[in-house]
Coordinates of C-alpha atoms and ligand atoms in Angstrom, one line a residue:
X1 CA 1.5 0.3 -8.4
X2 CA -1.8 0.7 -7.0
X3 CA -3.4 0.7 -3.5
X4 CA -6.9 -0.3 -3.5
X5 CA -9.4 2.6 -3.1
X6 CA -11.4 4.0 -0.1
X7 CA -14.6 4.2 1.0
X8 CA -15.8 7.8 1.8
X9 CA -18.1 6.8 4.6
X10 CA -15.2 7.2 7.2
X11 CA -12.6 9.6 7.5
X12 CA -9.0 8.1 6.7
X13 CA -7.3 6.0 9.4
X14 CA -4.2 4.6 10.1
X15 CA -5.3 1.1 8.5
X16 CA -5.5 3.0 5.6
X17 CA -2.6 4.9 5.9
X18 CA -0.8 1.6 6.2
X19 CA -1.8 0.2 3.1
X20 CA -1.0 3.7 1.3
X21 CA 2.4 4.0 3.1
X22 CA 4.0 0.5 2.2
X23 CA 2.8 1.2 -1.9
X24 CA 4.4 4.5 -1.4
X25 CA 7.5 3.3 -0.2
X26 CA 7.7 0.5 -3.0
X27 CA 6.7 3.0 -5.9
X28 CA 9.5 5.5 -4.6
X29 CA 12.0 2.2 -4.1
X30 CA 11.0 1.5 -7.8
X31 CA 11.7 4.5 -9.4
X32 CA 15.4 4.7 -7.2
X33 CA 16.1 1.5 -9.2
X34 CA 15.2 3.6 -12.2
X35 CA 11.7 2.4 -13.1
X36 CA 9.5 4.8 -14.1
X37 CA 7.0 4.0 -12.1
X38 CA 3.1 5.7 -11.7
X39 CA 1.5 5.4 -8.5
X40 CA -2.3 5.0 -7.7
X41 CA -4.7 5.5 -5.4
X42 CA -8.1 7.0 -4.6
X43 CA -11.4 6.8 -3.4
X44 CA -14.7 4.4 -3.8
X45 CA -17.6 6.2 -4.0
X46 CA -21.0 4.1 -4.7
X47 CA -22.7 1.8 -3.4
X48 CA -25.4 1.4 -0.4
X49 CA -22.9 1.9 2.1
X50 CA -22.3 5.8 1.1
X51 CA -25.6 6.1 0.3
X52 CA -26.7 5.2 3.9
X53 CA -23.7 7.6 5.3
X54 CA -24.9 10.3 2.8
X55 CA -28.6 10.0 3.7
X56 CA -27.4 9.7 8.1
X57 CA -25.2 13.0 7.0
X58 CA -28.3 14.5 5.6
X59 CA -26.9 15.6 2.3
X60 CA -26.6 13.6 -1.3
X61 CA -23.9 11.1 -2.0
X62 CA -22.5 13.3 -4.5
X63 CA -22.2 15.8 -1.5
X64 CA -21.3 13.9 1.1
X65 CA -18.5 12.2 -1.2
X66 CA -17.4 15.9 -2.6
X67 CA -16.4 17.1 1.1
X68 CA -15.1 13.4 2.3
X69 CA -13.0 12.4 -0.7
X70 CA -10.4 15.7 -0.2
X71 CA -9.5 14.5 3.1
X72 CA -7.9 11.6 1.9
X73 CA -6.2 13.5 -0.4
X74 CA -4.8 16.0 2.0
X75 CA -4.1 12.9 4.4
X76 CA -2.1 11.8 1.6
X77 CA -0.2 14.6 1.2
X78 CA 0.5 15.2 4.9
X79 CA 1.7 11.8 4.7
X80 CA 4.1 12.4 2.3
X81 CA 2.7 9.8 -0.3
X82 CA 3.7 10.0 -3.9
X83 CA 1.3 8.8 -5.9
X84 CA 0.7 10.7 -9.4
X85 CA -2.9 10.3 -9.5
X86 CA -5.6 10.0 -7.1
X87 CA -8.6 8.6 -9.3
X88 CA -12.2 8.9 -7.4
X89 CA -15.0 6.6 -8.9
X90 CA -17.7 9.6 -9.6
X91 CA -15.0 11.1 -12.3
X92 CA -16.3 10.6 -15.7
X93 CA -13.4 8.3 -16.9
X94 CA -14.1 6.4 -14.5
X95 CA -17.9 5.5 -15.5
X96 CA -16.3 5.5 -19.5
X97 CA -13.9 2.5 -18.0
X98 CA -16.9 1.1 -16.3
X99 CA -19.2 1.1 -19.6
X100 CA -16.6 -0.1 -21.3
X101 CA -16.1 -3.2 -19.5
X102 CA -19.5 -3.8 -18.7
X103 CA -20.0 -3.9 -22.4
X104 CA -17.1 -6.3 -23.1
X105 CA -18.2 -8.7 -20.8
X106 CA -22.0 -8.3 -21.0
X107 CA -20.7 -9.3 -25.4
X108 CA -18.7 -11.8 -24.6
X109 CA -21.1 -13.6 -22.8
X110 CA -20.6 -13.8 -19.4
X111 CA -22.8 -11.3 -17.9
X112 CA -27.0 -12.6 -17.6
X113 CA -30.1 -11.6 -15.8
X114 CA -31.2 -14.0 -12.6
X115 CA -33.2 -13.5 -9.7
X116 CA -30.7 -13.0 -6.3
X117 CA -32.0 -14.0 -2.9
X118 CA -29.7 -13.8 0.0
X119 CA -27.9 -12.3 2.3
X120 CA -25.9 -9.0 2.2
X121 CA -23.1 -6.9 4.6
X122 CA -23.5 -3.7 3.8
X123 CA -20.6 -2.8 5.4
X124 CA -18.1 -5.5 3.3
X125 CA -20.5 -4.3 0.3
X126 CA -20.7 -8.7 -0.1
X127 CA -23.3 -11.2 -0.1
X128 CA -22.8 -14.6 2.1
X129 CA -23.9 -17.7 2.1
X130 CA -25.3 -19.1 5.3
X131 CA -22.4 -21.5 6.3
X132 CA -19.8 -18.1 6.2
X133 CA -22.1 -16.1 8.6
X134 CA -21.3 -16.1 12.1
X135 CA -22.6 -15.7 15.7
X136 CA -22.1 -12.9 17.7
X137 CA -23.1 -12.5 21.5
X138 CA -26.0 -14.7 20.7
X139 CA -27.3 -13.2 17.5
X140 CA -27.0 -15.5 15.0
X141 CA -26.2 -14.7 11.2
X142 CA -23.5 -11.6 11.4
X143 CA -20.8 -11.2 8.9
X144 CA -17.2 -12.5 9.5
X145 CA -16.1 -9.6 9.1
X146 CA -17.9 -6.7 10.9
X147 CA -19.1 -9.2 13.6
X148 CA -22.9 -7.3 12.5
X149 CA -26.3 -8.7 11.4
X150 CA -26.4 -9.1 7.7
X151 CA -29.7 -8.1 5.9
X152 CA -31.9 -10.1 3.2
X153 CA -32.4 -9.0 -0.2
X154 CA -34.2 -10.6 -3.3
X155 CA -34.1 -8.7 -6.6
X156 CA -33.5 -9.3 -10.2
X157 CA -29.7 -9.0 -11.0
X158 CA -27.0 -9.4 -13.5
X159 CA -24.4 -11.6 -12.7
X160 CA -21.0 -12.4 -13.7
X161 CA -20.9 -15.8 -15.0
X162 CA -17.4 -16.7 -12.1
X163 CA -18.6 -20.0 -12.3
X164 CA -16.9 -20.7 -15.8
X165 CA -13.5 -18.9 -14.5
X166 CA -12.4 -21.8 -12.4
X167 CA -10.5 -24.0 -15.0
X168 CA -9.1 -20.6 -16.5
X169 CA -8.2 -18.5 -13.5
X170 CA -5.9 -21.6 -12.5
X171 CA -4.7 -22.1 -15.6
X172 CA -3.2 -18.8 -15.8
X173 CA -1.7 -19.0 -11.9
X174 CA 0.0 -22.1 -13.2
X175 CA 1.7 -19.8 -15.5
X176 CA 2.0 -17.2 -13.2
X177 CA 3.9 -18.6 -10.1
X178 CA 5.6 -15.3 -9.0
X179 CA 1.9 -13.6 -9.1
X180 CA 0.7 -14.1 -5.8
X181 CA 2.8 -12.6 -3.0
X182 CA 3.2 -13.5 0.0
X183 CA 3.5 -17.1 -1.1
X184 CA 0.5 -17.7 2.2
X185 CA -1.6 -15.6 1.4
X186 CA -1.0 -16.3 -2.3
X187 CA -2.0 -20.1 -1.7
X188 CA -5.3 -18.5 0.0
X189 CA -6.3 -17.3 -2.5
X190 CA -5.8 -20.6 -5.0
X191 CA -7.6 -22.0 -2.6
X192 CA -10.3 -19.9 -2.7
X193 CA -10.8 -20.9 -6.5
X194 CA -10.0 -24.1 -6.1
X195 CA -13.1 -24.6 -3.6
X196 CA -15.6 -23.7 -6.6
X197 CA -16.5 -20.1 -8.1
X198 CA -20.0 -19.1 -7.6
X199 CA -21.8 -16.7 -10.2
X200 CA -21.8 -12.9 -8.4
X201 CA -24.4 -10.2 -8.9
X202 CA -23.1 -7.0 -10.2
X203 CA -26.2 -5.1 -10.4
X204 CA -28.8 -3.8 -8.3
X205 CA -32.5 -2.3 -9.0
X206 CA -32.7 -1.2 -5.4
X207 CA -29.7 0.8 -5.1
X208 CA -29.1 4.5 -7.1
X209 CA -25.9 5.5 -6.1
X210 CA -23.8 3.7 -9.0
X211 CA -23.4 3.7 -12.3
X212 CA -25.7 2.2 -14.9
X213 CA -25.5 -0.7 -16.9
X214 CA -25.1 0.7 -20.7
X215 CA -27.6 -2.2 -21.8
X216 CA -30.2 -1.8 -19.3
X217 CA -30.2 1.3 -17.3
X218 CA -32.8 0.3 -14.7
X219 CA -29.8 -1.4 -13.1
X220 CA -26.7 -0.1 -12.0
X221 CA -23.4 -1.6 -11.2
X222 CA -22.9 -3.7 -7.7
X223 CA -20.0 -1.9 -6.2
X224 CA -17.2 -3.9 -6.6
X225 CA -17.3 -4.2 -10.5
X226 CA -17.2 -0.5 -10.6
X227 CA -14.4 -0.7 -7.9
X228 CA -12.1 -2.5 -9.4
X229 CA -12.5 -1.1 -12.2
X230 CA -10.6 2.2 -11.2
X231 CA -7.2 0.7 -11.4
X232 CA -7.8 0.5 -15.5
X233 CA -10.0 3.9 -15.5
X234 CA -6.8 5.9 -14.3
X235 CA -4.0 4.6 -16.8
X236 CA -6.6 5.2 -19.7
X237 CA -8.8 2.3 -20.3
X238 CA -12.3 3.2 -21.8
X239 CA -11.2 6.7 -23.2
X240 CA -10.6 7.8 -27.2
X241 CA -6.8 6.8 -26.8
X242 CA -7.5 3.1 -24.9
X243 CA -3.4 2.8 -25.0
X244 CA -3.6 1.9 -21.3
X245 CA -1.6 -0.8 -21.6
X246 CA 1.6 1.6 -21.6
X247 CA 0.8 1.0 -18.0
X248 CA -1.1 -2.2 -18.0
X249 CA -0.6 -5.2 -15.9
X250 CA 0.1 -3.5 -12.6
X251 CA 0.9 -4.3 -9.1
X252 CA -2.0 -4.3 -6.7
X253 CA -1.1 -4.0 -3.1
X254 CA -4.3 -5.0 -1.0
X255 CA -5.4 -6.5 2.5
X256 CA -6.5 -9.5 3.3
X257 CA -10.0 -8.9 3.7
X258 CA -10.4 -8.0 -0.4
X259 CA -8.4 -11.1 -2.0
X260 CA -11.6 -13.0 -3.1
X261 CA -12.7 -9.8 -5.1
X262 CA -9.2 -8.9 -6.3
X263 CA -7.5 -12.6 -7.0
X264 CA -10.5 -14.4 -8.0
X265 CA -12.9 -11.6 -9.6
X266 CA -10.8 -9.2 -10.8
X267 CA -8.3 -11.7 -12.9
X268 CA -12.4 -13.3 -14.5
X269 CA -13.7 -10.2 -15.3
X270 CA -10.4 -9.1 -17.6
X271 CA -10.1 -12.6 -19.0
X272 CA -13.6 -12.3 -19.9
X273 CA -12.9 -9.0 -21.3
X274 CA -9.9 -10.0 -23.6
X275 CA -7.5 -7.8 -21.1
X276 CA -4.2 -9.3 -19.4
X277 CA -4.2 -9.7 -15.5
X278 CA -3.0 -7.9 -12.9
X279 CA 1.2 -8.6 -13.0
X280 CA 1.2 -9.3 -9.4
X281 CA -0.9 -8.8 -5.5
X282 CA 1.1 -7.9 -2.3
X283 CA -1.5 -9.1 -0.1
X284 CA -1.5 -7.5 3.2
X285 CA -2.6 -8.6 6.9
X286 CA -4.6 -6.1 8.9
X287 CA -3.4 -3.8 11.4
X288 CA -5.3 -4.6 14.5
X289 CA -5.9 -2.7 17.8
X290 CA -6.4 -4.4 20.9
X291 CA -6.6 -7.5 18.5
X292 CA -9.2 -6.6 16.3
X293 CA -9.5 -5.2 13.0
X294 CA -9.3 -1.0 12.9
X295 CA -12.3 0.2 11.3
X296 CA -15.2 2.8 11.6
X297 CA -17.5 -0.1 12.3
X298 CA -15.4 -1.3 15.1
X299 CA -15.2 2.3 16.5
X300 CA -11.8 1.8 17.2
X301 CA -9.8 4.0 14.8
X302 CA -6.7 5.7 15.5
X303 CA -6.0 9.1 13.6
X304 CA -2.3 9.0 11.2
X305 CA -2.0 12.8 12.0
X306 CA -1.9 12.2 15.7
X307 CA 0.8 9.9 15.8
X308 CA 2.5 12.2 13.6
X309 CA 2.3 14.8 16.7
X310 CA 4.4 12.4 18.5
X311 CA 6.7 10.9 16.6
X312 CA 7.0 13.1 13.5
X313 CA 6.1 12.4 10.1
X314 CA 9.3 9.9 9.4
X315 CA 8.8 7.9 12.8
X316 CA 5.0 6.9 12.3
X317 CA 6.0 6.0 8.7
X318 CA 9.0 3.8 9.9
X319 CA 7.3 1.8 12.3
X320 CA 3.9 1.2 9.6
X321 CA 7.0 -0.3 7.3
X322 CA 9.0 -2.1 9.5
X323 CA 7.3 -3.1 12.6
X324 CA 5.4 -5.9 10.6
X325 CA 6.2 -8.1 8.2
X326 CA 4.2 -7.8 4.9
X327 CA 1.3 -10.2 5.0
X328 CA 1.0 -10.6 8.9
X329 CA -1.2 -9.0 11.2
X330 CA 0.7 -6.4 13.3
X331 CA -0.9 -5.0 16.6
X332 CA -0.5 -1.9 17.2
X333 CA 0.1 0.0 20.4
X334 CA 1.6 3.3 20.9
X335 CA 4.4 1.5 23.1
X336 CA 5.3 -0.7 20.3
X337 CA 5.5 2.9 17.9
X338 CA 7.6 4.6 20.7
X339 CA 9.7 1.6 21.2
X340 CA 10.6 1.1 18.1
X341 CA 11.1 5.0 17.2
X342 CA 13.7 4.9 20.0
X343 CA 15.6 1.9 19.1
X344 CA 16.0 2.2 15.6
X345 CA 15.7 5.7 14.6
X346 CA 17.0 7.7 17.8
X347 CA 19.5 4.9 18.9
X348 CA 20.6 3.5 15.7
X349 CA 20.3 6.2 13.3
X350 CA 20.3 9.8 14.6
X351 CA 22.7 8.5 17.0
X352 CA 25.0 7.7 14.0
X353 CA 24.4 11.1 12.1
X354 CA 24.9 12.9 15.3
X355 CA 28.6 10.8 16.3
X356 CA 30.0 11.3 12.5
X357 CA 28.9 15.1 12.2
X358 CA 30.0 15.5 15.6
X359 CA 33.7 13.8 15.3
X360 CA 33.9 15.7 11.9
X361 CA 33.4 19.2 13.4
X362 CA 35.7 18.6 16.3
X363 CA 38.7 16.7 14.6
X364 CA 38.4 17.3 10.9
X365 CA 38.0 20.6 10.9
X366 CA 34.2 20.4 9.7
X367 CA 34.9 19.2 6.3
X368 CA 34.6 15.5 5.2
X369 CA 36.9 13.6 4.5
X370 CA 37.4 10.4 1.4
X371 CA 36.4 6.9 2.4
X372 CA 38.9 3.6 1.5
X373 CA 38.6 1.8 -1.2
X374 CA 39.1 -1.5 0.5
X375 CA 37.5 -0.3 4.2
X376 CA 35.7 -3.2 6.2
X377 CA 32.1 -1.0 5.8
X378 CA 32.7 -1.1 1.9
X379 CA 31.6 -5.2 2.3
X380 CA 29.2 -4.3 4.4
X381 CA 27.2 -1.6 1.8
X382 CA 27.5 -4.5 -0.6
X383 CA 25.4 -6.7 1.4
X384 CA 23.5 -4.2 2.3
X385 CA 22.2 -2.7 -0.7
X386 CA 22.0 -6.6 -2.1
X387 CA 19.6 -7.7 0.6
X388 CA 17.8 -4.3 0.6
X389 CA 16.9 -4.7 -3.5
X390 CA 16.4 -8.3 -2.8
X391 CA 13.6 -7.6 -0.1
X392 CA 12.3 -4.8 -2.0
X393 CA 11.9 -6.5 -4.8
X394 CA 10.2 -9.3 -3.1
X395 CA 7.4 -6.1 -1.9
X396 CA 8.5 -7.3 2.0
X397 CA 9.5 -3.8 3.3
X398 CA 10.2 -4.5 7.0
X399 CA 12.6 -7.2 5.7
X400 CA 14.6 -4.3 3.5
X401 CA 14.7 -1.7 5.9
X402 CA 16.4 -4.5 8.1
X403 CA 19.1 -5.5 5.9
X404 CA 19.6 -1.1 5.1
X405 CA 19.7 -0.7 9.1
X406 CA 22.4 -3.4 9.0
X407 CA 24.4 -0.9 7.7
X408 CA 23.8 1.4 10.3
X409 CA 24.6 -1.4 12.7
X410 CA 27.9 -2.4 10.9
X411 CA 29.0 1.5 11.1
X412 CA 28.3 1.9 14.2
X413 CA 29.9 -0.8 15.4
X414 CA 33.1 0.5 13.4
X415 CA 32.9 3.4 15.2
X416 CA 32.5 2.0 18.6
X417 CA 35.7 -0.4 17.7
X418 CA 37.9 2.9 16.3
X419 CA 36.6 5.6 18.7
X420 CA 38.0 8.4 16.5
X421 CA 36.0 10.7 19.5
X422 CA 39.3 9.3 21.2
X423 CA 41.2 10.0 19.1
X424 CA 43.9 13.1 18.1
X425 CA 43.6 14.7 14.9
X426 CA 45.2 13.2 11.8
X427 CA 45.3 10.6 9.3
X428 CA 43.6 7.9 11.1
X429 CA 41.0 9.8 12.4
X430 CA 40.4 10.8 8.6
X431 CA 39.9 7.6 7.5
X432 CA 37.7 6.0 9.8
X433 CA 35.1 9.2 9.3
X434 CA 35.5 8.9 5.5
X435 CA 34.4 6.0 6.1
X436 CA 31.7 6.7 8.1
X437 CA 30.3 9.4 5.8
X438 CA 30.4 7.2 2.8
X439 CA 28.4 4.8 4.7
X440 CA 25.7 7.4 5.6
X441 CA 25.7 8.6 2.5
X442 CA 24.5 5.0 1.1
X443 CA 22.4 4.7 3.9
X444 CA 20.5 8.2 3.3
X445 CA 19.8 6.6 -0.4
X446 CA 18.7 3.2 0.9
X447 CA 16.1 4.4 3.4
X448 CA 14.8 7.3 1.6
X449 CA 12.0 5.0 0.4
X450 CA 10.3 4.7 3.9
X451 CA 11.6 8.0 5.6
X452 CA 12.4 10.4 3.0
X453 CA 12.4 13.5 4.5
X454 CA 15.2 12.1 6.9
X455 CA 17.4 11.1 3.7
X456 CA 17.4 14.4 2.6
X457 CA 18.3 15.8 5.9
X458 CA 21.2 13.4 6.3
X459 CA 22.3 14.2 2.6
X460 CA 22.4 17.8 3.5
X461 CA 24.2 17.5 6.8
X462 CA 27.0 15.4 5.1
X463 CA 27.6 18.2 2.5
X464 CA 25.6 16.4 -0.6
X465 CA 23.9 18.5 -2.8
X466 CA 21.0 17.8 -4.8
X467 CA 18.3 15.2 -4.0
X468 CA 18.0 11.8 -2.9
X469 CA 15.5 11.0 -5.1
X470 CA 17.0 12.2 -8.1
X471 CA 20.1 9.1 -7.4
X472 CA 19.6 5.7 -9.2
X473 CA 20.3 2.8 -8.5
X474 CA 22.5 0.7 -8.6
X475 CA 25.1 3.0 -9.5
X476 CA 24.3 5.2 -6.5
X477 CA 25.3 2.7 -4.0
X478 CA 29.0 2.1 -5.4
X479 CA 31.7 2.3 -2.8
X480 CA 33.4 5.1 -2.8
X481 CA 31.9 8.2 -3.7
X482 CA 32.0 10.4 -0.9
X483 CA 34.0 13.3 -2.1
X484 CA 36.2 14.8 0.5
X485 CA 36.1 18.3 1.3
X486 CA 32.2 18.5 2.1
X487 CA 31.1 20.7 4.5
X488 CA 29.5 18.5 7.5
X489 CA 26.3 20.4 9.4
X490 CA 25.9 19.1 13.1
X491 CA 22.3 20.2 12.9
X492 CA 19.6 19.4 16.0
X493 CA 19.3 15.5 16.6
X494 CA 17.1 13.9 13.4
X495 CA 15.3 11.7 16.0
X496 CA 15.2 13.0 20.0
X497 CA 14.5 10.3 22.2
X498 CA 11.0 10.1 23.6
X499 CA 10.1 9.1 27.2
X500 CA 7.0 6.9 27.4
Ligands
MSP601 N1 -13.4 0.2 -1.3 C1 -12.9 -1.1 -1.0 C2 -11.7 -1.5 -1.9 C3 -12.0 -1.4 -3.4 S1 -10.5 -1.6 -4.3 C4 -11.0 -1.8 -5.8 C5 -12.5 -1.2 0.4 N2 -12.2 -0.1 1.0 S2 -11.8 0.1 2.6 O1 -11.6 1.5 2.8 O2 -12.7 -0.6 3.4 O3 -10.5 -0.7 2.7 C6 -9.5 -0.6 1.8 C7 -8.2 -1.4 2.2 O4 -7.7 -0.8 3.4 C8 -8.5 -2.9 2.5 O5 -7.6 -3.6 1.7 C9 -8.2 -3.0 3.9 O6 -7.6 -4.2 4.2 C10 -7.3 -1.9 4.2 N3 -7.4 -1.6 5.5 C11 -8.5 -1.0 6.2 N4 -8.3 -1.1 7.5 C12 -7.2 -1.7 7.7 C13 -6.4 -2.1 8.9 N5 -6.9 -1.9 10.1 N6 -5.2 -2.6 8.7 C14 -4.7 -2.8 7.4 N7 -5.3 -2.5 6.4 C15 -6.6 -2.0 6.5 O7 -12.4 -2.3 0.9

């Protein structure tokens, strides 16, 4: 699983944070299911754009992306993101992968020296054609993109024959239905091959900050062939061993803004280098603020660890997961994050921790007690750990956190129809809270992809011992495993309501 890489000329934001934050969550949902599963990211470090930021910063690239390329690390971490690498493009396996597939492609053909003149985004790192540019306020010929004035270039280049990729790239989609996910933004990107494949330079004289071309070092590598190429660097491709395909085809989760490079360049390049596809692209919409597009360029960038402040690590990662549905754009607005804190995590959750460790306290003497067999919650923990492996599965996280919250629903609304609170001490009571706690317990499993700190904490408070990650699935999600006799911890609330 792989998120793609980030540029160092910005400090990490919450569009990127997104991205990172739904592979995170589908990584640790794999490995609950018992995959073992690695998890990728890391950081893009050549090309003119960090060059520019390097030479504005008044230091060298290899300076500037020394002090940036930590912070996203330690954003990471402070995120709570798993990922068992972090591969920057300046490491020396990386420029090993990059020779290497340089080479393959330069041998087999389908890399040649032209002359380029056109026009260029620094920002995107992309050349246009005239018909994609756009006006802005009057100035005519700005990227679709940034919304800024592109600049011309003319220079001897390589480039990478795309133009004899068409019939083959579609030829292997054909074959590979289930690649393209969502099935949208999946047919965007067939269409984008379908409408022809131009030839695309992958070198520049101009430019220093890359890595050279082992044929002809005068050149070095246009940024997104060195990119991409990180995702094979990392699981071994180009070193002594080259058994990266112990880890090879992966998942690439990306936004929608990188689909031409990643579903229609990416898939060439390998073919042309004798090397299996990707196995599949989650293809992500943006998140946008104030309806545009969060990014340094559009000064308009909202910092992860603030949110945080608010709403606590679990709450900002929650409403990145399950606010939007994979694919679409989702606005956000720190409304929409409180709102949706308060409904579904203090209301709906902490509200049913609370109720069950509360009752259990005060009528069952503090120790759980053993759910039935054949209790009304038992059908719904089927359904929802069914729809929840479905939707995971599927890489639509919002949708699977919905069908794990039905749960929560269904329990609640089973202890609203029983009120044991009502209730005097005894059997009855007993059952309905075994209940209860076997249905938290499921439910700490199931959302401990998206807020896993809160999983543990509900594990612990219902007397579990060990970890939530550590339970596999689908075993773990059997009725009827809440042993009785577990101490039950009251604890502060998981999720306190917040006033706007
Ligand atoms: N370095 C390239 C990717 C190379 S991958 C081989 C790049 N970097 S980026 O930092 O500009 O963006 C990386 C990803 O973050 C993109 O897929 C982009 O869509 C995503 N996001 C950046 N801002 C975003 C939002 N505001 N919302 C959602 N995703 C966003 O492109």
């Amino acid at each position: 699983m792989t998120t793609p890489i980030y540029y160092v000329n910005a400090e990490p934001h919450l569009g990127h944070a997104y991205t990172t934050i739904i592979g995170d969550a589908i990584t640790r949902w794999s490995r609950l299911m018992g995959n073992d599963t690695k998890f990728l990211t890391g950081t893009d470090e050549h090309g003119l754009k960090i060059q520019q930021a390097a030479e504005a910063a008044g230091v060298t690239p290899q300076a500037f992306t020394d002090e940036i390329a930590p912070k996203f690390a330690a954003a990471w971490d402070k995120l709570n993101i798993a990922n068992d690498d972090f591969i920057r493009t300046t490491e020396p396996r990386h420029r090993a992968a990059v020779a290497e597939l340089l080479q393959r492609c330069y041998d087999a053909g389908d890399i040649e020296l032209d002359t380029f003149a056109g026009k260029y985004c620094v920002a995107c790192e992309e050349y246009y054609s005239d018909d994609e540019l756009i006006e802005v306020d009057g100035t005519e010929g700005c990227c679709p993109t940034h919304r800024t004035p592109v600049e011309y270039f003319e220079e001897e280049n390589y480039f990478f024959r795309l133009s004899r990729f068409q019939d083959r790239l579609l030829d292997w989609y054909a074959k590979h239905p289930n690649a393209l996910t969502p099935e949208q933004r999946g047919n965007e990107a067939l269409g984008l091959i379908r409408g022809g494949l131009r030839d695309f330079s992958i070198s520049r004289t101009s430019l220093e900050w890359g890595i050279p071309l082992p044929w002809d070092d005068k050149h070095v590598t246009y940024v997104w062939f060195d990119a991409l190429t990180n995702y094979l660097a990392a699981v071994g491709f180009g070193d002594d061993t080259q058994d990266y395909t112990d880890w090879w085809p992966a998942t690439h989760l990306i936004g929608k803004d990188i689909v031409r490079q990643h579903c229609v360049y990416w898939p060439a390049m390998l073919l042309s280098a004798g090397i299996e596809p990707p196995a599949r692209w989650a293809i992500g919409g943006w998140l946008l603020v104030g309806g545009e597009k969060m990014s340094k360029t559009s000064g308009n960038v909202v910092d992860p660890l603030d949110l945080i402040d608010d709403v606590g690590l679990d709450g900002f990662r929650y409403y990145v997961l399950a606010e939007t549905a994979y694919g679409n754009d989702g606005d956000f607005t720190y409304e929409g994050l409180v709102g949706k804190y308060n409904t579904d995590l203090a209301n709906n959750l902490g509200n049913l921790a609370a109720r069950v460790a509360t009752v259990v306290t005060k009528k069952c003497g503090g120790l759980g007690t053993a759910p039935d067999p054949d209790s009304v919650l038992a059908e719904a923990a089927r359904t929802a750990f069914t729809d929840t492996a479905k939707f995971w599965d599927d890489l639509q996280p919002s949708k699977a956190l919905d069908a794990t919250w039905g749960l929560i629903r269904a329990t609640n609304g089973y202890l609203e129809q029983n009120e044991p609170w009502k209730a005097e001490p005894g059997d009855a009571v007993d059952a309905v809270m075994g209940d209860a706690l076997e249905a938290l317990r499921i439910v700490a499993i199931l959302c401990s992809p998206a807020i896993p700190d809160t999983a543990q904490a509900v594990w612990e408070r219902i007397g579990m011992t060990g970890l939530v990650v550590d339970q596999r699935l689908p075993d773990a999600a059997a009725w009827g495993q809440y042993p009785a006799g577990n101490e039950v911890i009251k604890g502060d609330p998981l999720f306190p309501r917040i006033k706007l």
